[in-house]
Amino acid sequence: MVKSLEFDEFDQGLGTIEMRRGQTWPHQQLSWPQMVRQRHLSNFLRRHGFVDEQSPRGLCGKVRLELMYPIHVAAQMGDVPILRILLDLGVDPQTGAADGRTARHFAEEANRDGSHHRILQLLAHSQRVKSVAL
């Protein structure tokens, strides 16, 4: 028996998905907080033109965007929840953009009167943890 379910656009616009009886949905393997974090990250990546958390955004149609990674955009925007998710997934905060700037550089450039203080703290902490682990 095959059951057909519709997902709305918020559920990643996957359209109709067919599952055989007894199969589990991928989201059933995640806890509720993990599902929320995954959806939040997926929305962020899609909104900013990324295919995943490790790949850069380069070409977008005929428009060439600056070669940046999701961690750079999150740091530049001051998006603490997304930055935390990316760091938890093991994204390297020292990954450089095309011009060599790291997430810390983007955060420092965007920082106005301490607006990115928490981002800078998270990045500094992740570097300390990484250096201790090595």
PDB file of C-alpha atoms in Angstrom:
ATOM      1  CA  MET A   1       0.000   0.000   0.000  1.00  0.00           C
ATOM      2  CA  VAL A   2       1.306   3.426  -0.921  1.00  0.00           C
ATOM      3  CA  LYS A   3       0.198   6.553   0.852  1.00  0.00           C
ATOM      4  CA  SER A   4       0.657   9.960  -0.679  1.00  0.00           C
ATOM      5  CA  LEU A   5       1.209  13.050   1.433  1.00  0.00           C
ATOM      6  CA  GLU A   6       1.405  16.679   0.429  1.00  0.00           C
ATOM      7  CA  PHE A   7       3.944  19.018   1.972  1.00  0.00           C
ATOM      8  CA  ASP A   8       3.353  22.727   1.901  1.00  0.00           C
ATOM      9  CA  GLU A   9       5.979  25.163   0.656  1.00  0.00           C
ATOM     10  CA  PHE A  10       7.274  25.686   4.204  1.00  0.00           C
ATOM     11  CA  ASP A  11       8.167  21.983   4.301  1.00  0.00           C
ATOM     12  CA  GLN A  12      10.780  22.525   1.584  1.00  0.00           C
ATOM     13  CA  GLY A  13       8.347  22.429  -1.335  1.00  0.00           C
ATOM     14  CA  LEU A  14       8.960  18.757  -2.004  1.00  0.00           C
ATOM     15  CA  GLY A  15       5.511  18.231  -3.504  1.00  0.00           C
ATOM     16  CA  THR A  16       3.960  14.785  -3.353  1.00  0.00           C
ATOM     17  CA  ILE A  17       6.003  12.117  -1.605  1.00  0.00           C
ATOM     18  CA  GLU A  18       5.059   8.463  -1.660  1.00  0.00           C
ATOM     19  CA  MET A  19       6.025   6.122   1.166  1.00  0.00           C
ATOM     20  CA  ARG A  20       5.530   2.375   1.447  1.00  0.00           C
ATOM     21  CA  ARG A  21       3.889   1.047   4.608  1.00  0.00           C
ATOM     22  CA  GLY A  22       6.466   0.420   7.308  1.00  0.00           C
ATOM     23  CA  GLN A  23       8.978   2.980   6.063  1.00  0.00           C
ATOM     24  CA  THR A  24       9.929   5.761   8.408  1.00  0.00           C
ATOM     25  CA  TRP A  25      10.100   9.389   7.431  1.00  0.00           C
ATOM     26  CA  PRO A  26      13.586  10.925   7.665  1.00  0.00           C
ATOM     27  CA  HIS A  27      12.319  13.416  10.242  1.00  0.00           C
ATOM     28  CA  GLN A  28      11.254  10.563  12.560  1.00  0.00           C
ATOM     29  CA  GLN A  29      14.918   9.855  13.226  1.00  0.00           C
ATOM     30  CA  LEU A  30      15.450  13.342  14.665  1.00  0.00           C
ATOM     31  CA  SER A  31      14.312  14.833  17.940  1.00  0.00           C
ATOM     32  CA  TRP A  32      11.983  17.829  17.827  1.00  0.00           C
ATOM     33  CA  PRO A  33      14.787  20.362  18.552  1.00  0.00           C
ATOM     34  CA  GLN A  34      16.934  18.764  15.848  1.00  0.00           C
ATOM     35  CA  MET A  35      14.076  19.021  13.351  1.00  0.00           C
ATOM     36  CA  VAL A  36      13.563  22.697  14.186  1.00  0.00           C
ATOM     37  CA  ARG A  37      17.291  23.407  13.835  1.00  0.00           C
ATOM     38  CA  GLN A  38      17.433  21.492  10.540  1.00  0.00           C
ATOM     39  CA  ARG A  39      14.460  23.393   9.133  1.00  0.00           C
ATOM     40  CA  HIS A  40      15.911  26.725  10.306  1.00  0.00           C
ATOM     41  CA  LEU A  41      19.246  25.901   8.641  1.00  0.00           C
ATOM     42  CA  SER A  42      17.569  24.665   5.439  1.00  0.00           C
ATOM     43  CA  ASN A  43      15.561  27.874   5.161  1.00  0.00           C
ATOM     44  CA  PHE A  44      18.688  29.983   5.739  1.00  0.00           C
ATOM     45  CA  LEU A  45      20.701  28.073   3.124  1.00  0.00           C
ATOM     46  CA  ARG A  46      17.946  28.245   0.511  1.00  0.00           C
ATOM     47  CA  ARG A  47      17.234  31.937   1.180  1.00  0.00           C
ATOM     48  CA  HIS A  48      20.903  32.838   0.650  1.00  0.00           C
ATOM     49  CA  GLY A  49      21.585  30.586  -2.351  1.00  0.00           C
ATOM     50  CA  PHE A  50      23.615  27.785  -0.750  1.00  0.00           C
ATOM     51  CA  VAL A  51      23.256  24.079  -1.530  1.00  0.00           C
ATOM     52  CA  ASP A  52      24.599  22.912   1.851  1.00  0.00           C
ATOM     53  CA  GLU A  53      26.466  24.167   4.910  1.00  0.00           C
ATOM     54  CA  GLN A  54      29.943  23.346   3.530  1.00  0.00           C
ATOM     55  CA  SER A  55      29.705  24.672  -0.038  1.00  0.00           C
ATOM     56  CA  PRO A  56      30.337  28.234  -1.185  1.00  0.00           C
ATOM     57  CA  ARG A  57      27.918  30.376  -3.075  1.00  0.00           C
ATOM     58  CA  GLY A  58      29.560  31.594  -6.245  1.00  0.00           C
ATOM     59  CA  LEU A  59      27.492  31.925  -9.362  1.00  0.00           C
ATOM     60  CA  CYS A  60      23.826  32.752  -9.119  1.00  0.00           C
ATOM     61  CA  GLY A  61      22.317  32.754 -12.589  1.00  0.00           C
ATOM     62  CA  LYS A  62      24.231  35.266 -14.666  1.00  0.00           C
ATOM     63  CA  VAL A  63      25.152  37.367 -11.641  1.00  0.00           C
ATOM     64  CA  ARG A  64      28.491  36.638  -9.994  1.00  0.00           C
ATOM     65  CA  LEU A  65      28.277  36.925  -6.232  1.00  0.00           C
ATOM     66  CA  GLU A  66      31.277  37.179  -3.956  1.00  0.00           C
ATOM     67  CA  LEU A  67      32.522  33.658  -3.156  1.00  0.00           C
ATOM     68  CA  MET A  68      31.269  33.212   0.395  1.00  0.00           C
ATOM     69  CA  TYR A  69      30.304  30.306   2.631  1.00  0.00           C
ATOM     70  CA  PRO A  70      27.221  30.059   4.863  1.00  0.00           C
ATOM     71  CA  ILE A  71      29.331  30.751   7.957  1.00  0.00           C
ATOM     72  CA  HIS A  72      30.449  34.073   6.428  1.00  0.00           C
ATOM     73  CA  VAL A  73      26.876  35.189   5.733  1.00  0.00           C
ATOM     74  CA  ALA A  74      25.693  34.148   9.208  1.00  0.00           C
ATOM     75  CA  ALA A  75      28.586  36.038  10.825  1.00  0.00           C
ATOM     76  CA  GLN A  76      28.043  39.121   8.665  1.00  0.00           C
ATOM     77  CA  MET A  77      24.310  39.171   9.417  1.00  0.00           C
ATOM     78  CA  GLY A  78      24.833  38.582  13.135  1.00  0.00           C
ATOM     79  CA  ASP A  79      22.678  35.430  13.018  1.00  0.00           C
ATOM     80  CA  VAL A  80      23.656  33.739  16.297  1.00  0.00           C
ATOM     81  CA  PRO A  81      21.330  30.688  16.017  1.00  0.00           C
ATOM     82  CA  ILE A  82      22.541  29.828  12.503  1.00  0.00           C
ATOM     83  CA  LEU A  83      26.187  30.379  13.424  1.00  0.00           C
ATOM     84  CA  ARG A  84      25.758  28.092  16.429  1.00  0.00           C
ATOM     85  CA  ILE A  85      24.169  25.385  14.227  1.00  0.00           C
ATOM     86  CA  LEU A  86      26.970  25.659  11.667  1.00  0.00           C
ATOM     87  CA  LEU A  87      29.651  25.397  14.346  1.00  0.00           C
ATOM     88  CA  ASP A  88      27.852  22.421  15.931  1.00  0.00           C
ATOM     89  CA  LEU A  89      27.888  20.725  12.515  1.00  0.00           C
ATOM     90  CA  GLY A  90      31.656  21.143  12.376  1.00  0.00           C
ATOM     91  CA  VAL A  91      31.911  23.961   9.850  1.00  0.00           C
ATOM     92  CA  ASP A  92      35.414  25.427  10.089  1.00  0.00           C
ATOM     93  CA  PRO A  93      35.290  29.082  11.203  1.00  0.00           C
ATOM     94  CA  GLN A  94      38.684  29.619   9.562  1.00  0.00           C
ATOM     95  CA  THR A  95      37.320  28.867   6.087  1.00  0.00           C
ATOM     96  CA  GLY A  96      38.322  31.771   3.887  1.00  0.00           C
ATOM     97  CA  ALA A  97      36.258  33.599   1.299  1.00  0.00           C
ATOM     98  CA  ALA A  98      37.737  34.273  -2.144  1.00  0.00           C
ATOM     99  CA  ASP A  99      39.717  37.172  -0.692  1.00  0.00           C
ATOM    100  CA  GLY A 100      40.822  35.202   2.381  1.00  0.00           C
ATOM    101  CA  ARG A 101      38.466  36.821   4.880  1.00  0.00           C
ATOM    102  CA  THR A 102      37.102  34.492   7.569  1.00  0.00           C
ATOM    103  CA  ALA A 103      33.819  34.593   9.474  1.00  0.00           C
ATOM    104  CA  ARG A 104      35.545  36.679  12.159  1.00  0.00           C
ATOM    105  CA  HIS A 105      36.552  39.281   9.555  1.00  0.00           C
ATOM    106  CA  PHE A 106      32.980  39.529   8.228  1.00  0.00           C
ATOM    107  CA  ALA A 107      31.626  39.910  11.768  1.00  0.00           C
ATOM    108  CA  GLU A 108      34.196  42.572  12.669  1.00  0.00           C
ATOM    109  CA  GLU A 109      33.396  44.558   9.510  1.00  0.00           C
ATOM    110  CA  ALA A 110      29.654  44.445  10.240  1.00  0.00           C
ATOM    111  CA  ASN A 111      30.011  45.153  13.966  1.00  0.00           C
ATOM    112  CA  ARG A 112      28.449  48.472  14.935  1.00  0.00           C
ATOM    113  CA  ASP A 113      28.526  49.461  18.597  1.00  0.00           C
ATOM    114  CA  GLY A 114      28.801  45.834  19.722  1.00  0.00           C
ATOM    115  CA  SER A 115      26.052  44.508  17.432  1.00  0.00           C
ATOM    116  CA  HIS A 116      28.117  41.415  16.600  1.00  0.00           C
ATOM    117  CA  HIS A 117      29.664  40.907  20.044  1.00  0.00           C
ATOM    118  CA  ARG A 118      27.975  37.520  20.570  1.00  0.00           C
ATOM    119  CA  ILE A 119      29.047  36.326  17.109  1.00  0.00           C
ATOM    120  CA  LEU A 120      32.652  37.290  17.822  1.00  0.00           C
ATOM    121  CA  GLN A 121      32.483  35.492  21.184  1.00  0.00           C
ATOM    122  CA  LEU A 122      31.176  32.297  19.568  1.00  0.00           C
ATOM    123  CA  LEU A 123      33.877  32.375  16.911  1.00  0.00           C
ATOM    124  CA  ALA A 124      36.632  32.991  19.474  1.00  0.00           C
ATOM    125  CA  HIS A 125      35.304  30.197  21.693  1.00  0.00           C
ATOM    126  CA  SER A 126      35.112  27.760  18.770  1.00  0.00           C
ATOM    127  CA  GLN A 127      38.747  28.527  17.912  1.00  0.00           C
ATOM    128  CA  ARG A 128      39.870  27.899  21.511  1.00  0.00           C
ATOM    129  CA  VAL A 129      37.966  24.607  21.611  1.00  0.00           C
ATOM    130  CA  LYS A 130      39.413  23.559  18.253  1.00  0.00           C
ATOM    131  CA  SER A 131      42.995  24.402  19.257  1.00  0.00           C
ATOM    132  CA  VAL A 132      42.653  22.489  22.557  1.00  0.00           C
ATOM    133  CA  ALA A 133      41.303  19.451  20.678  1.00  0.00           C
ATOM    134  CA  LEU A 134      44.330  19.417  18.370  1.00  0.00           C
TER     135      LEU A 134
END
